[in-house]
Coordinates of C-alpha atoms and ligand atoms in Angstrom, one line a residue:
M14 CA 11.5 -19.9 7.3
S15 CA 11.8 -23.1 5.2
S16 CA 11.1 -23.0 1.5
T17 CA 8.1 -24.7 -0.1
K18 CA 8.2 -27.8 -2.4
Q19 CA 7.8 -25.5 -5.4
P20 CA 9.8 -22.3 -4.7
P21 CA 8.3 -19.2 -6.1
H22 CA 11.4 -18.4 -8.1
E23 CA 10.7 -21.4 -10.4
A24 CA 9.0 -19.1 -12.8
K25 CA 8.7 -21.2 -15.9
A26 CA 6.3 -23.7 -14.3
E27 CA 3.9 -20.9 -13.4
V28 CA 3.6 -18.5 -16.4
S29 CA 3.1 -20.3 -19.7
T30 CA 4.9 -19.3 -22.9
T31 CA 1.5 -18.5 -24.5
H32 CA 0.6 -16.1 -21.6
L33 CA 4.0 -14.5 -21.7
R34 CA 3.8 -13.9 -25.5
L35 CA 0.3 -12.3 -25.0
I36 CA 1.6 -10.1 -22.2
L37 CA 4.6 -9.0 -24.3
L38 CA 2.4 -8.2 -27.3
G39 CA 0.4 -5.9 -25.1
A40 CA 3.6 -4.0 -24.4
R41 CA 4.3 -3.3 -28.1
R42 CA 2.0 -0.2 -28.5
I43 CA 3.8 1.6 -25.6
P44 CA 7.0 3.0 -27.1
S45 CA 9.3 2.6 -24.1
L46 CA 8.1 -0.9 -23.4
H47 CA 8.3 -1.8 -27.0
R48 CA 12.0 -0.9 -27.0
K49 CA 12.5 -2.8 -23.7
Y50 CA 11.1 -6.1 -24.9
L51 CA 11.9 -5.9 -28.6
S52 CA 14.7 -8.4 -28.5
S53 CA 12.7 -10.8 -26.3
L54 CA 9.8 -10.9 -28.8
D55 CA 11.9 -11.0 -32.0
D56 CA 14.2 -13.8 -30.8
A57 CA 12.0 -16.6 -32.1
Q58 CA 14.8 -19.2 -31.7
Q59 CA 14.8 -18.9 -27.9
P60 CA 11.9 -20.3 -25.9
L61 CA 10.3 -17.5 -24.0
A62 CA 11.0 -17.8 -20.3
L63 CA 9.9 -15.3 -17.6
D64 CA 13.2 -15.4 -15.8
S65 CA 15.0 -14.4 -19.0
L66 CA 13.1 -11.1 -19.2
P67 CA 14.4 -7.9 -17.6
V68 CA 13.0 -6.5 -14.3
L69 CA 10.5 -3.6 -14.7
T70 CA 11.4 -0.8 -12.4
P71 CA 8.9 1.7 -10.9
L72 CA 10.3 4.5 -13.0
E73 CA 9.9 2.5 -16.2
L74 CA 6.3 1.7 -15.3
S75 CA 5.6 5.3 -14.5
V76 CA 7.0 6.4 -17.9
A77 CA 5.0 3.6 -19.7
T78 CA 1.9 4.7 -17.9
D79 CA 2.4 8.3 -18.9
E80 CA 2.8 7.2 -22.6
L81 CA -0.3 5.1 -22.3
L82 CA -2.4 7.8 -20.8
R83 CA -1.6 10.1 -23.7
D84 CA -2.8 7.4 -26.2
R85 CA -5.4 5.5 -24.2
R86 CA -8.0 3.1 -25.6
P87 CA -11.4 2.5 -23.9
D88 CA -10.3 -0.9 -22.6
D89 CA -7.0 0.2 -21.1
G90 CA -8.6 1.0 -17.8
S91 CA -11.0 3.5 -16.4
L92 CA -9.5 4.3 -13.0
I93 CA -6.6 6.7 -13.0
Y94 CA -4.9 7.3 -9.7
A95 CA -1.7 8.5 -8.2
G96 CA 0.4 5.6 -6.9
G97 CA 2.6 8.1 -5.3
G98 CA 4.8 11.1 -6.1
T99 CA 4.3 14.8 -5.9
L100 CA 2.5 17.3 -8.1
T101 CA 5.9 18.1 -9.7
R102 CA 6.8 14.4 -10.1
P103 CA 3.6 12.4 -10.2
S104 CA 3.5 8.6 -10.4
M105 CA 0.2 7.7 -12.1
S106 CA -1.4 4.2 -12.3
L107 CA -4.3 2.7 -14.2
L108 CA -6.8 0.0 -13.2
P109 CA -9.8 -1.6 -14.9
K110 CA -13.1 -0.4 -13.5
D111 CA -13.7 -3.4 -11.3
M112 CA -10.2 -3.0 -9.7
F113 CA -9.7 -6.8 -10.0
V114 CA -12.4 -7.3 -7.4
E115 CA -13.5 -10.5 -9.2
E116 CA -10.1 -12.0 -8.8
V117 CA -9.7 -11.0 -5.2
H118 CA -13.2 -12.3 -4.3
G119 CA -12.5 -15.6 -6.0
S120 CA -9.6 -16.4 -3.7
W121 CA -10.2 -14.4 -0.5
A122 CA -13.4 -15.4 1.3
A123 CA -13.2 -12.5 3.8
L124 CA -16.8 -11.5 3.3
G125 CA -20.0 -13.3 2.5
P126 CA -23.8 -12.8 2.4
G127 CA -25.1 -11.3 5.6
D128 CA -21.8 -9.6 6.6
V129 CA -22.0 -5.9 7.2
L130 CA -18.6 -4.2 6.6
A131 CA -17.8 -0.8 8.0
N132 CA -15.1 0.6 5.7
F133 CA -12.7 2.9 7.6
F134 CA -10.3 3.3 4.7
P135 CA -10.1 7.0 3.8
A136 CA -11.9 8.1 0.6
G137 CA -9.4 10.7 -0.1
R138 CA -8.1 11.9 -3.4
T139 CA -6.4 9.7 -6.0
W140 CA -6.5 6.6 -3.9
P141 CA -9.1 3.9 -4.7
T142 CA -8.7 1.5 -1.7
H143 CA -11.9 2.8 -0.1
S144 CA -14.0 2.1 -3.3
F145 CA -12.3 -1.3 -3.6
Y146 CA -13.5 -2.5 -0.3
N147 CA -17.0 -1.2 -1.0
Q148 CA -17.1 -3.1 -4.3
L149 CA -15.6 -6.2 -2.7
A150 CA -18.4 -6.2 -0.1
A151 CA -21.0 -5.8 -2.8
R152 CA -19.5 -8.6 -4.9
A153 CA -19.5 -10.9 -1.9
G154 CA -23.2 -10.3 -1.2
A155 CA -22.3 -8.4 1.9
S156 CA -23.4 -4.8 2.9
A157 CA -21.0 -1.9 3.1
L158 CA -21.1 1.0 5.4
P159 CA -18.6 3.5 4.0
V160 CA -17.3 5.4 7.0
G161 CA -14.1 6.8 5.5
D162 CA -11.8 9.1 7.4
L163 CA -12.7 10.3 10.9
Q164 CA -11.9 13.5 12.7
D165 CA -10.3 13.2 16.1
G166 CA -12.8 12.4 18.8
Q167 CA -15.3 10.7 16.4
F168 CA -14.0 7.2 16.6
E169 CA -15.9 6.0 19.6
R170 CA -19.1 7.4 18.4
W171 CA -18.7 5.7 15.1
L172 CA -18.0 2.3 16.7
G173 CA -21.2 2.8 18.7
F174 CA -23.0 3.5 15.4
C175 CA -21.5 0.4 13.9
A176 CA -22.8 -1.7 16.8
E177 CA -26.2 -0.1 16.3
Y178 CA -26.5 -1.0 12.6
G179 CA -25.4 -4.6 12.8
V180 CA -21.8 -4.2 11.6
N181 CA -19.8 -7.4 12.1
A182 CA -16.7 -6.6 10.0
L183 CA -14.3 -3.7 9.8
A184 CA -11.9 -2.8 7.0
A185 CA -9.2 -0.4 8.2
P186 CA -5.8 1.1 7.5
P187 CA -3.0 0.7 10.0
D188 CA -3.7 3.9 11.9
I189 CA -7.3 3.0 12.5
V190 CA -6.3 -0.6 13.4
D191 CA -4.0 1.0 16.0
R192 CA -6.8 3.2 17.3
L193 CA -9.0 0.1 17.5
L194 CA -6.4 -1.7 19.6
R195 CA -6.0 1.3 21.9
H196 CA -9.7 1.5 22.3
R197 CA -9.8 -2.2 23.4
A198 CA -6.7 -1.6 25.6
A199 CA -8.6 1.2 27.4
G200 CA -11.2 -1.4 28.4
H201 CA -13.9 -1.0 25.8
Q202 CA -15.6 -4.1 24.5
L203 CA -16.5 -4.8 20.8
P204 CA -18.6 -8.0 21.1
W205 CA -20.1 -7.4 17.6
L206 CA -16.8 -7.5 15.8
R207 CA -16.2 -10.8 14.0
K208 CA -13.8 -9.9 11.2
L209 CA -11.0 -7.4 10.6
L210 CA -10.0 -6.7 7.0
I211 CA -6.6 -5.1 6.9
G212 CA -3.9 -4.2 4.3
G213 CA -4.5 -3.5 0.6
A214 CA -2.2 -2.2 -2.1
F215 CA 0.6 -2.0 0.5
H216 CA 1.9 -4.1 3.4
D217 CA 0.3 -3.5 6.8
P218 CA 2.9 -4.5 9.3
T219 CA 0.6 -4.4 12.4
P220 CA 1.9 -7.3 14.6
Q221 CA -0.6 -10.2 14.6
G222 CA 0.2 -10.8 18.2
E223 CA -1.2 -7.4 19.1
I224 CA -4.4 -8.0 17.2
A225 CA -4.8 -11.5 18.8
R226 CA -4.2 -10.0 22.2
W227 CA -6.9 -7.3 22.0
L228 CA -9.3 -8.9 19.6
P229 CA -9.2 -12.6 20.4
G230 CA -11.6 -14.6 18.3
V231 CA -11.8 -11.9 15.6
E232 CA -10.9 -13.3 12.2
V233 CA -8.1 -11.4 10.6
W234 CA -8.1 -11.2 6.8
Q235 CA -5.3 -9.4 5.1
L236 CA -4.4 -8.2 1.6
Y237 CA -1.0 -7.3 0.3
G238 CA 0.2 -5.4 -2.7
S239 CA 1.7 -2.2 -3.9
A240 CA 0.3 1.1 -5.2
E241 CA 1.1 0.2 -8.8
A242 CA 0.8 -3.6 -8.9
W243 CA -2.5 -3.2 -6.9
M244 CA -3.5 -6.3 -4.9
V245 CA -1.0 -9.1 -5.1
G246 CA -1.5 -11.6 -2.3
H247 CA -3.9 -12.5 0.5
R248 CA -3.9 -14.3 3.8
G249 CA -6.7 -15.3 6.2
P250 CA -7.3 -17.1 9.5
G251 CA -4.7 -19.8 10.0
C252 CA -2.1 -18.2 7.7
A253 CA 1.4 -17.6 9.1
E254 CA 2.2 -13.9 10.0
G255 CA 3.5 -11.9 7.1
V256 CA 3.0 -14.7 4.6
F257 CA 0.7 -14.2 1.6
H258 CA -0.7 -16.4 -1.1
P259 CA -0.4 -14.7 -4.5
L260 CA -3.8 -14.1 -6.2
P261 CA -4.3 -16.2 -9.3
H262 CA -3.7 -13.4 -11.8
Q263 CA -0.5 -12.2 -9.9
Y264 CA 2.6 -14.3 -10.2
A265 CA 5.1 -13.4 -7.5
E266 CA 8.8 -14.5 -7.6
I267 CA 11.7 -13.7 -5.4
D268 CA 14.8 -12.3 -7.3
G269 CA 17.8 -11.6 -5.1
G270 CA 15.5 -11.1 -2.1
R271 CA 13.2 -8.7 -4.0
I272 CA 9.6 -9.4 -4.8
L273 CA 8.8 -9.3 -8.5
V274 CA 5.2 -9.4 -9.8
T275 CA 3.9 -10.4 -13.2
T276 CA 0.2 -10.0 -14.0
T277 CA -1.1 -12.8 -16.1
G278 CA -4.3 -14.2 -17.6
V279 CA -6.1 -10.8 -17.4
H280 CA -6.0 -7.7 -19.5
R281 CA -3.8 -5.1 -18.0
A282 CA -2.3 -1.9 -19.4
P283 CA 0.5 -1.3 -19.2
P284 CA 1.4 -4.9 -18.8
L285 CA 3.2 -5.8 -15.6
I286 CA 6.2 -8.1 -16.2
R287 CA 8.6 -8.9 -13.4
Y288 CA 7.7 -5.6 -11.7
L289 CA 9.8 -4.5 -8.8
I290 CA 7.1 -3.6 -6.3
G291 CA 9.5 -2.3 -3.8
D292 CA 9.3 -4.9 -1.0
L293 CA 11.8 -7.5 0.2
G294 CA 10.5 -11.1 0.4
A295 CA 11.4 -14.7 0.7
P296 CA 9.8 -18.0 -0.3
A297 CA 7.7 -19.3 2.6
A298 CA 5.5 -22.1 3.8
C299 CA 1.9 -21.8 5.1
A300 CA 0.0 -24.6 6.8
C301 CA -3.4 -23.3 5.9
G302 CA -3.7 -25.4 2.8
R303 CA -4.6 -22.5 0.5
E304 CA -3.4 -22.6 -3.1
G305 CA -0.3 -21.0 -4.6
S306 CA 3.3 -20.7 -3.5
P307 CA 3.3 -18.3 -0.6
I308 CA 5.8 -15.5 0.0
R309 CA 6.9 -13.8 3.2
V310 CA 6.9 -10.0 3.0
L311 CA 9.9 -8.6 4.8
G312 CA 9.5 -4.9 4.4
R313 CA 10.2 -2.0 2.0
I314 CA 13.4 -1.7 -0.1
A315 CA 13.1 2.2 -0.2
P316 CA 12.5 3.8 3.2
S317 CA 8.8 4.5 3.5
V318 CA 6.0 4.9 6.1
V319 CA 2.4 4.0 6.0
Y320 CA 0.3 7.1 6.6
Q321 CA -3.3 7.8 6.0
G322 CA -3.7 4.2 5.0
R323 CA -1.1 4.3 2.2
P324 CA 2.6 3.9 1.7
I325 CA 4.6 7.1 1.5
R326 CA 8.2 7.3 0.4
A327 CA 10.2 9.2 3.0
R328 CA 12.3 10.8 0.3
E329 CA 9.2 12.5 -1.2
L330 CA 8.3 14.1 2.2
V331 CA 11.9 15.2 2.6
D332 CA 11.8 16.8 -0.9
L333 CA 8.5 18.6 -0.2
A334 CA 9.9 20.0 3.0
L335 CA 13.0 21.3 1.1
E336 CA 10.8 22.8 -1.7
T337 CA 9.3 25.2 0.8
G338 CA 12.6 27.1 0.8
E339 CA 12.4 27.4 4.6
V340 CA 14.2 24.2 5.3
T341 CA 17.9 23.3 4.6
A342 CA 17.6 19.6 5.6
A343 CA 14.9 17.2 6.5
Q344 CA 14.3 13.6 7.7
V345 CA 11.3 11.4 8.5
A346 CA 11.2 9.7 11.8
V347 CA 8.8 7.0 12.9
V348 CA 8.5 7.2 16.7
T349 CA 7.0 4.3 18.5
T350 CA 5.7 4.9 22.1
E351 CA 5.3 1.8 24.2
G352 CA 2.8 2.3 27.0
A353 CA 1.7 -0.3 29.6
D354 CA -1.1 -1.5 27.4
E355 CA -0.7 0.2 24.1
T356 CA 1.7 1.1 21.3
A357 CA 1.3 4.4 19.5
Q358 CA 3.2 5.5 16.4
T359 CA 3.9 9.0 15.3
V360 CA 5.4 10.2 12.0
E361 CA 7.7 13.2 12.5
L362 CA 9.0 15.3 9.7
R363 CA 12.1 16.7 11.3
V364 CA 13.5 19.8 9.7
V365 CA 16.5 22.1 10.0
L366 CA 15.2 25.7 9.4
A367 CA 17.1 28.1 7.1
D368 CA 18.7 31.1 8.6
G369 CA 16.2 33.8 9.7
V370 CA 13.1 31.5 9.5
P371 CA 11.4 31.7 12.9
D372 CA 10.8 28.5 14.8
D373 CA 7.2 29.0 15.7
H374 CA 3.8 27.3 15.4
Y375 CA 3.1 29.1 12.0
T376 CA 6.3 27.9 10.4
R377 CA 5.7 24.3 11.5
E378 CA 2.1 24.3 10.4
W379 CA 3.0 25.8 7.0
I380 CA 5.7 23.2 6.4
R381 CA 3.3 20.4 7.4
Y382 CA 0.5 21.8 5.2
Q383 CA 3.0 22.1 2.2
A384 CA 4.1 18.5 2.7
L385 CA 0.6 17.1 2.9
N386 CA -0.8 19.3 0.1
G387 CA 2.1 18.7 -2.3
H388 CA 2.0 14.9 -2.0
L389 CA -0.4 13.3 -4.4
A390 CA -1.0 10.4 -2.0
L391 CA -2.0 12.5 1.0
D392 CA -5.1 14.5 1.9
P393 CA -4.5 18.1 2.7
T394 CA -7.7 18.5 4.6
K395 CA -6.2 16.3 7.2
A396 CA -3.6 19.0 7.9
E397 CA -6.0 20.7 10.2
H398 CA -6.7 17.7 12.5
A399 CA -4.2 15.1 11.6
E400 CA -2.9 13.2 14.6
G401 CA 0.3 11.3 14.2
F402 CA 2.0 13.6 11.7
Q403 CA 4.1 16.4 13.1
V404 CA 6.8 18.8 11.9
V405 CA 9.5 19.0 14.5
V406 CA 12.3 21.6 14.3
V407 CA 15.8 20.3 15.1
D408 CA 19.3 21.7 15.1
R409 CA 20.7 18.6 13.3
L410 CA 19.4 15.4 11.9
H411 CA 20.0 12.0 13.3
G412 CA 23.0 10.5 11.4
D413 CA 24.1 7.0 10.8
G414 CA 27.8 7.7 10.2
S415 CA 27.4 8.3 6.5
E416 CA 27.8 11.7 4.8
E417 CA 24.1 12.1 4.1
P418 CA 21.7 11.5 7.0
P419 CA 19.2 8.8 6.2
V420 CA 15.8 9.9 4.9
L421 CA 14.0 7.7 7.5
V422 CA 14.8 6.7 11.0
V423 CA 12.8 4.5 13.3
E424 CA 13.0 5.3 17.1
S425 CA 11.4 4.1 20.2
A426 CA 10.3 6.8 22.6
G427 CA 10.3 4.3 25.5
Ligands
ZN8 ZN1 -1.9 -19.5 4.3

């Protein structure tokens, strides 16, 4: 894809020295960040430039957030959530109480007065996307019908309920979008659906062609971000696939193919400066005419899957399986099944059992429960009825020629 006239990596033009200085001053009270940026602030001779500052890694942000949580002030943020991690290695994040709804609403006209949004994002523990979409609807003058997560077999009844109560927009994580497309592929009609809101603090990779095929005429509005950086970019009808316009308070640059995000112009603690959000990206062009230098999101740097509407690092699921003590090796596999009219995706946690551990239903369910229960981003109550996440016992893991089998493999079941 061709680059824009003002490539996103031209950082200096987008974040002023004054803003940078303010952001850096906010870092001073957090010991680890104070040390990190000390020389940048003290070097008064050098003009402050964003691209001269070091990259902030997820681990550094996690440490800084822990320090801040121990010495928190009232205006630091009132929403504490787990961006990821496990109970033994949590990765906590902090957001202001409005979750930057004002900033998103100001740029992303997905909803307006008169819209009725059915919110299918799960309202599970430690993950605020469900509340975010409810608040966004309220801010836009629309109505919200918070549906949340659904048990198997409830989906069609709820779509009927949505039709009955004047719903014209759905907000949904990838697994629900997938169900929606399968529902249409099975011949059901959704004449009331006008808008589909997808994505959030992660990248929803659902192919736009699939949505256009089964939901022609439905406007697709998409957000992009990461668990820690929160919402970063947006796209709407007319935007190129996978291309996002950064929100005004989020400056996105591409550094060696990696997307870095700096939050500017709003109070945020800890400050986010050149944060490595974990996705690969490239400068892009978009013909829609919306503001900002767009970026194309190319996928995760660390192997991860989107499950229960949030990104999960494959390594964390593997570690949780190993922690059960019943497993000697594990690997996550995303298996795509292409049918005549539909595509289904299953996440498999493949395990090699330790000697003497029986390969039966109870063992598999126990490992699955432990993985779901131990992961801060996942909801253990789904262990009873979760479709699309299975523990599969194997003799050996799929290798790629290296000594260690990869933590994530992607396969097509044909
Ligand atoms: Zn666009």
